[in-house]
Amino acid sequence: MKSDVKPSVCVVGLGYIGLPTAAIFARAGCKVHGVDVSGHVVDTINRGEIHIEEVDLDGLVQGVVQRGMLRASTAVAAADVFIIAVPTPFDENHAPDISYVLAAGEAVAAALKIGDCVILESTSPVGTTEALRDLIAKLRPDLKCPGLTAETPDVSISYCPERVLPGKILEELTNNDRSIGGITPRCARKALAFYKLFVRGECVVTDSRSAEMTKLVENAYRDVNIAFANELSMVADAMDLDVWEVIRLANRHPRVNILTPGPGVGGHCIAVDPWFIVHGAPQQTPLIRTARGVNDGKIHHVIAQAEALIAANPQASVACLGLAFKANIDDFRESPARLVAVTLARKFGARIKVVEPYAAELPREFAGTQAELIDIDTALEEAGILIVLVDHDQFKAVPLAERASKLVYDTRGIWLDQPRPAVSAPGLRLAG
Ligand code: SAJ
């Protein structure tokens, strides 16, 4: 890569990470060719529009497409740098599925020329970057691959995970520190030179296996810590304590920082990535595995608590507040709130209403349940029971006067001034 000429880039996978990443490269002056298997995604982007919701992404994509810096297609094209940002789901046994990475690698292999740089960004089990290298070596015996030759390799291959927070992706893509793991130190230096074009955070180089593990560890760390908070909330329910008060006080200790209980852990990262570690070292991971179980179990605890409250108050209509997997985003995939709401709707039918400011209609699985999407004002006028499942700003802003008379089950702790109701069903506690 010459320092005065920006490299051309091919980004494979134009989802929540690939598209913002492609747009940021294009804004930094690289000619970007985006690739996705979906013709709909490709057409949308080529019109200068976007198929996902993310703060400020629409204007950025529109601008770079208009200036001819970003084009999308369903086929990989020649470039100096190839970025792979495709999904790595797990199967029913929680075993990671890297088939999309390998399929992308196959397509990239066909387009590689001497001097190119391949970077895997997908969250991946340890060893995936080496597997990608082995695939490229097999498909392109004409190219010398890193780690397999004593000579200078023809291509470089690295792993560089993103660590951005949905809702803040553009800001965090630029500002967060990054770990850059090369198959060899030379590969890492090549990738480093590329990321330096647009990353303002510090770029720390390492080997590919350490970088792969780092990404998994970051999300497992958060999962374990959320599990601790969720376990405390269930202990508090059993002991009739206010978990929010206990956490607030404990967090005044200078070295204690307990996270926030909720209805469970959603999204596509924190509930998934810890399994990649468990799968890689099943005997050594009782804590990580248990944390997963605690966080999944919290969803069922919330369902049981809500069911008891609703059953004990048969006259009251119920508003479930929120479907998103976390606050202030429109992402309902893998959302505990959505699972709680649909379970209640299936059990209690027309008594259940749902408030979700980020939804135009209820997701498909509510079909046949008689549940209805209403706005927060209607909920405050009509519902006798409010079940807070997401800490959206719109819900947080409801003053006590408008909810003081309601029975509230606040799984997120957004209304700490709410009077704790007298226990209204045997065994029912509403601490969180
Ligand atoms: N949650 C709680 N209590 C908390 C914090 C979160 O119940 O105190 C819940 C949220 O409501 C949500 C889930 O956990 O359901 C995950 O939310 P999150 O905000 O913790 O994380 P994600 O999934 O949006 O993004 C994570 C981030 N990882 C870490 O913070 C270590 C992000 O930086 C990663 O880039 C992203 O995963 C990813 O793509 O891997």
mmCIF file of C-alpha atoms and ligand atoms in Angstrom, residues 17 123 162-166 172 176 215 218-219 221-222 226 229-230 259-270 273 324-327 329 334 336 391 412, ligand 1:
data_model
loop_
_atom_site.group_PDB
_atom_site.id
_atom_site.type_symbol
_atom_site.label_atom_id
_atom_site.label_comp_id
_atom_site.label_asym_id
_atom_site.label_seq_id
_atom_site.Cartn_x
_atom_site.Cartn_y
_atom_site.Cartn_z
ATOM 1 C CA ILE A 17 -21.068 -4.265 11.051
ATOM 2 C CA THR A 123 -16.735 -12.833 15.803
ATOM 3 C CA GLU A 162 -15.111 -4.862 15.935
ATOM 4 C CA ARG A 163 -16.343 -3.953 19.397
ATOM 5 C CA VAL A 164 -19.021 -1.395 18.609
ATOM 6 C CA LEU A 165 -22.266 -0.879 20.498
ATOM 7 C CA PRO A 166 -25.471 -0.900 18.429
ATOM 8 C CA GLU A 172 -17.333 3.601 18.161
ATOM 9 C CA ASN A 176 -12.639 2.543 20.004
ATOM 10 C CA LYS A 215 -13.349 -10.648 21.278
ATOM 11 C CA GLU A 218 -15.029 -9.228 26.155
ATOM 12 C CA ASN A 219 -18.583 -10.412 25.622
ATOM 13 C CA TYR A 221 -17.034 -10.890 30.696
ATOM 14 C CA ARG A 222 -20.135 -8.779 30.252
ATOM 15 C CA ILE A 226 -24.905 -9.266 33.970
ATOM 16 C CA ALA A 229 -26.815 -8.789 38.664
ATOM 17 C CA ASN A 230 -29.649 -11.009 37.425
ATOM 18 C CA LEU A 259 -24.341 -4.088 36.449
ATOM 19 C CA THR A 260 -28.082 -3.699 36.005
ATOM 20 C CA PRO A 261 -30.551 -6.591 36.253
ATOM 21 C CA GLY A 262 -33.010 -6.936 33.409
ATOM 22 C CA PRO A 263 -35.391 -9.466 31.852
ATOM 23 C CA GLY A 264 -32.435 -11.472 30.459
ATOM 24 C CA VAL A 265 -29.682 -10.892 27.938
ATOM 25 C CA GLY A 266 -30.573 -10.281 24.318
ATOM 26 C CA GLY A 267 -28.852 -9.286 21.102
ATOM 27 C CA HIS A 268 -26.636 -11.338 18.839
ATOM 28 C CA CYS A 269 -23.339 -11.109 20.655
ATOM 29 C CA ILE A 270 -23.406 -11.411 24.412
ATOM 30 C CA ASP A 273 -20.146 -15.496 21.990
ATOM 31 C CA ALA A 324 -36.385 -4.269 21.839
ATOM 32 C CA PHE A 325 -33.382 -6.163 23.190
ATOM 33 C CA LYS A 326 -32.175 -2.991 24.870
ATOM 34 C CA ALA A 327 -32.969 0.690 25.282
ATOM 35 C CA ILE A 329 -32.986 0.855 19.510
ATOM 36 C CA GLU A 334 -33.078 -12.265 20.244
ATOM 37 C CA PRO A 336 -35.979 -11.265 26.105
ATOM 38 C CA ASP A 391 -35.606 1.000 29.533
ATOM 39 C CA ARG A 412 -35.247 -2.679 34.472
HETATM 40 N N1 SAJ B 1 -27.929 -5.770 29.742
HETATM 41 C C1 SAJ B 1 -28.434 -5.924 31.023
HETATM 42 N N2 SAJ B 1 -27.813 -5.281 32.060
HETATM 43 C C2 SAJ B 1 -26.724 -4.497 31.862
HETATM 44 C C3 SAJ B 1 -26.202 -4.350 30.561
HETATM 45 C C4 SAJ B 1 -26.833 -4.993 29.514
HETATM 46 O O1 SAJ B 1 -29.436 -6.638 31.240
HETATM 47 O O2 SAJ B 1 -26.231 -3.927 32.848
HETATM 48 C C5 SAJ B 1 -28.581 -6.476 28.618
HETATM 49 C C6 SAJ B 1 -29.157 -5.535 27.570
HETATM 50 O O3 SAJ B 1 -30.427 -5.101 27.929
HETATM 51 C C7 SAJ B 1 -29.159 -6.419 26.336
HETATM 52 C C8 SAJ B 1 -27.910 -7.274 26.535
HETATM 53 O O4 SAJ B 1 -27.594 -7.205 27.910
HETATM 54 O O5 SAJ B 1 -30.300 -7.264 26.320
HETATM 55 C C9 SAJ B 1 -26.713 -6.840 25.710
HETATM 56 O O6 SAJ B 1 -26.620 -5.416 25.670
HETATM 57 P P1 SAJ B 1 -25.229 -4.639 25.738
HETATM 58 O O7 SAJ B 1 -25.515 -3.196 25.631
HETATM 59 O O8 SAJ B 1 -24.462 -5.080 26.926
HETATM 60 O O9 SAJ B 1 -24.397 -5.187 24.499
HETATM 61 P P2 SAJ B 1 -24.661 -5.334 22.897
HETATM 62 O O10 SAJ B 1 -25.091 -6.755 22.658
HETATM 63 O O11 SAJ B 1 -25.492 -4.262 22.361
HETATM 64 O O12 SAJ B 1 -23.158 -5.118 22.364
HETATM 65 C C10 SAJ B 1 -22.102 -5.927 22.891
HETATM 66 C C11 SAJ B 1 -20.966 -5.000 23.355
HETATM 67 N N3 SAJ B 1 -19.992 -5.756 24.110
HETATM 68 C C12 SAJ B 1 -19.548 -5.349 25.321
HETATM 69 O O13 SAJ B 1 -19.957 -4.356 25.869
HETATM 70 C C13 SAJ B 1 -18.476 -6.176 25.949
HETATM 71 C C14 SAJ B 1 -20.330 -4.346 22.143
HETATM 72 O O14 SAJ B 1 -19.198 -3.561 22.528
HETATM 73 C C15 SAJ B 1 -19.882 -5.420 21.139
HETATM 74 O O15 SAJ B 1 -19.289 -4.839 19.982
HETATM 75 C C16 SAJ B 1 -21.120 -6.187 20.720
HETATM 76 O O16 SAJ B 1 -21.664 -6.821 21.882
HETATM 77 C C17 SAJ B 1 -20.693 -7.196 19.665
HETATM 78 O O17 SAJ B 1 -20.958 -6.946 18.479
HETATM 79 O O18 SAJ B 1 -20.026 -8.178 20.010
#
